[in-house]
Amino acid sequence: MARQRRRDTAPEIRLRAVMHAVGLRYLVDRQPDPALRWRADVVFTRARVAVFVDGCFWHGCDEHGSVPKGNRSWWARKLELNMARDVVVGQELGSRGWTVVRVWEHEDPHAATAQIQGLIERSRLAAQRPIAAHAGSGSPTTKTSLG
Ligand SMILES: [Zn+2]
């Protein structure tokens, strides 16, 4: 199967530049989970956030997606499979504790960065919380001192 997703597309580079400018640090074109063969365009390992930058044509954007007229049914099938795979990737990663962010190539990279920053911040705060809220003294025993 031909792999039409290339790394370092213009929308990816734009998004990475904005994320880098606000201080986010990430891995590029990595498998979020070694058990899954899919690579994400950008991976935040600690926060477990995987970012995919989707081309409007290949991923069937509602606004800019279209099926080429020549060989129409072949294209329709191919694009359908792409979209079905996007769903599966999201489900598989989600079930392994990853947050999947899909960014359309037409999206404003600043807005996408703000969204991603929010997710990372949330994960950071969650990690700071005491691991076991109920650890320690156990249930406070009500000792009635009968005297
Ligand atoms: Zn689009």
PDB file of N, CA and C and ligand atoms in Angstrom, residues 56 61-65 104-106, ligand 1:
ATOM      1  N   CYS A  56      -6.182  18.075   3.823  1.00  0.00           N
ATOM      2  CA  CYS A  56      -7.623  18.173   3.558  1.00  0.00           C
ATOM      3  C   CYS A  56      -8.068  17.171   2.495  1.00  0.00           C
ATOM      4  N   CYS A  61     -11.460  16.356   4.331  1.00  0.00           N
ATOM      5  CA  CYS A  61     -11.980  17.540   5.011  1.00  0.00           C
ATOM      6  C   CYS A  61     -13.326  17.942   4.400  1.00  0.00           C
ATOM      7  N   ASP A  62     -14.273  18.295   5.267  1.00  0.00           N
ATOM      8  CA  ASP A  62     -15.609  18.683   4.799  1.00  0.00           C
ATOM      9  C   ASP A  62     -15.560  19.924   3.908  1.00  0.00           C
ATOM     10  N   GLU A  63     -14.637  20.816   4.221  1.00  0.00           N
ATOM     11  CA  GLU A  63     -14.597  22.069   3.472  1.00  0.00           C
ATOM     12  C   GLU A  63     -13.797  21.964   2.177  1.00  0.00           C
ATOM     13  N   HIS A  64     -12.685  21.219   2.213  1.00  0.00           N
ATOM     14  CA  HIS A  64     -11.780  21.236   1.059  1.00  0.00           C
ATOM     15  C   HIS A  64     -11.588  19.870   0.416  1.00  0.00           C
ATOM     16  N   GLY A  65     -12.159  18.848   1.014  1.00  0.00           N
ATOM     17  CA  GLY A  65     -11.968  17.516   0.462  1.00  0.00           C
ATOM     18  C   GLY A  65     -12.802  17.340  -0.795  1.00  0.00           C
ATOM     19  N   TRP A 104      -6.275  19.828  11.038  1.00  0.00           N
ATOM     20  CA  TRP A 104      -6.408  19.968   9.581  1.00  0.00           C
ATOM     21  C   TRP A 104      -5.333  20.890   9.054  1.00  0.00           C
ATOM     22  N   GLU A 105      -4.890  20.603   7.853  1.00  0.00           N
ATOM     23  CA  GLU A 105      -3.870  21.475   7.270  1.00  0.00           C
ATOM     24  C   GLU A 105      -4.375  22.911   7.110  1.00  0.00           C
ATOM     25  N   HIS A 106      -5.713  23.090   7.042  1.00  0.00           N
ATOM     26  CA  HIS A 106      -6.237  24.454   6.874  1.00  0.00           C
ATOM     27  C   HIS A 106      -6.386  25.182   8.210  1.00  0.00           C
TER      28      HIS A 106
HETATM   29 ZN    ZN B   1      -9.705  21.683   4.889  1.00  0.00          ZN
END
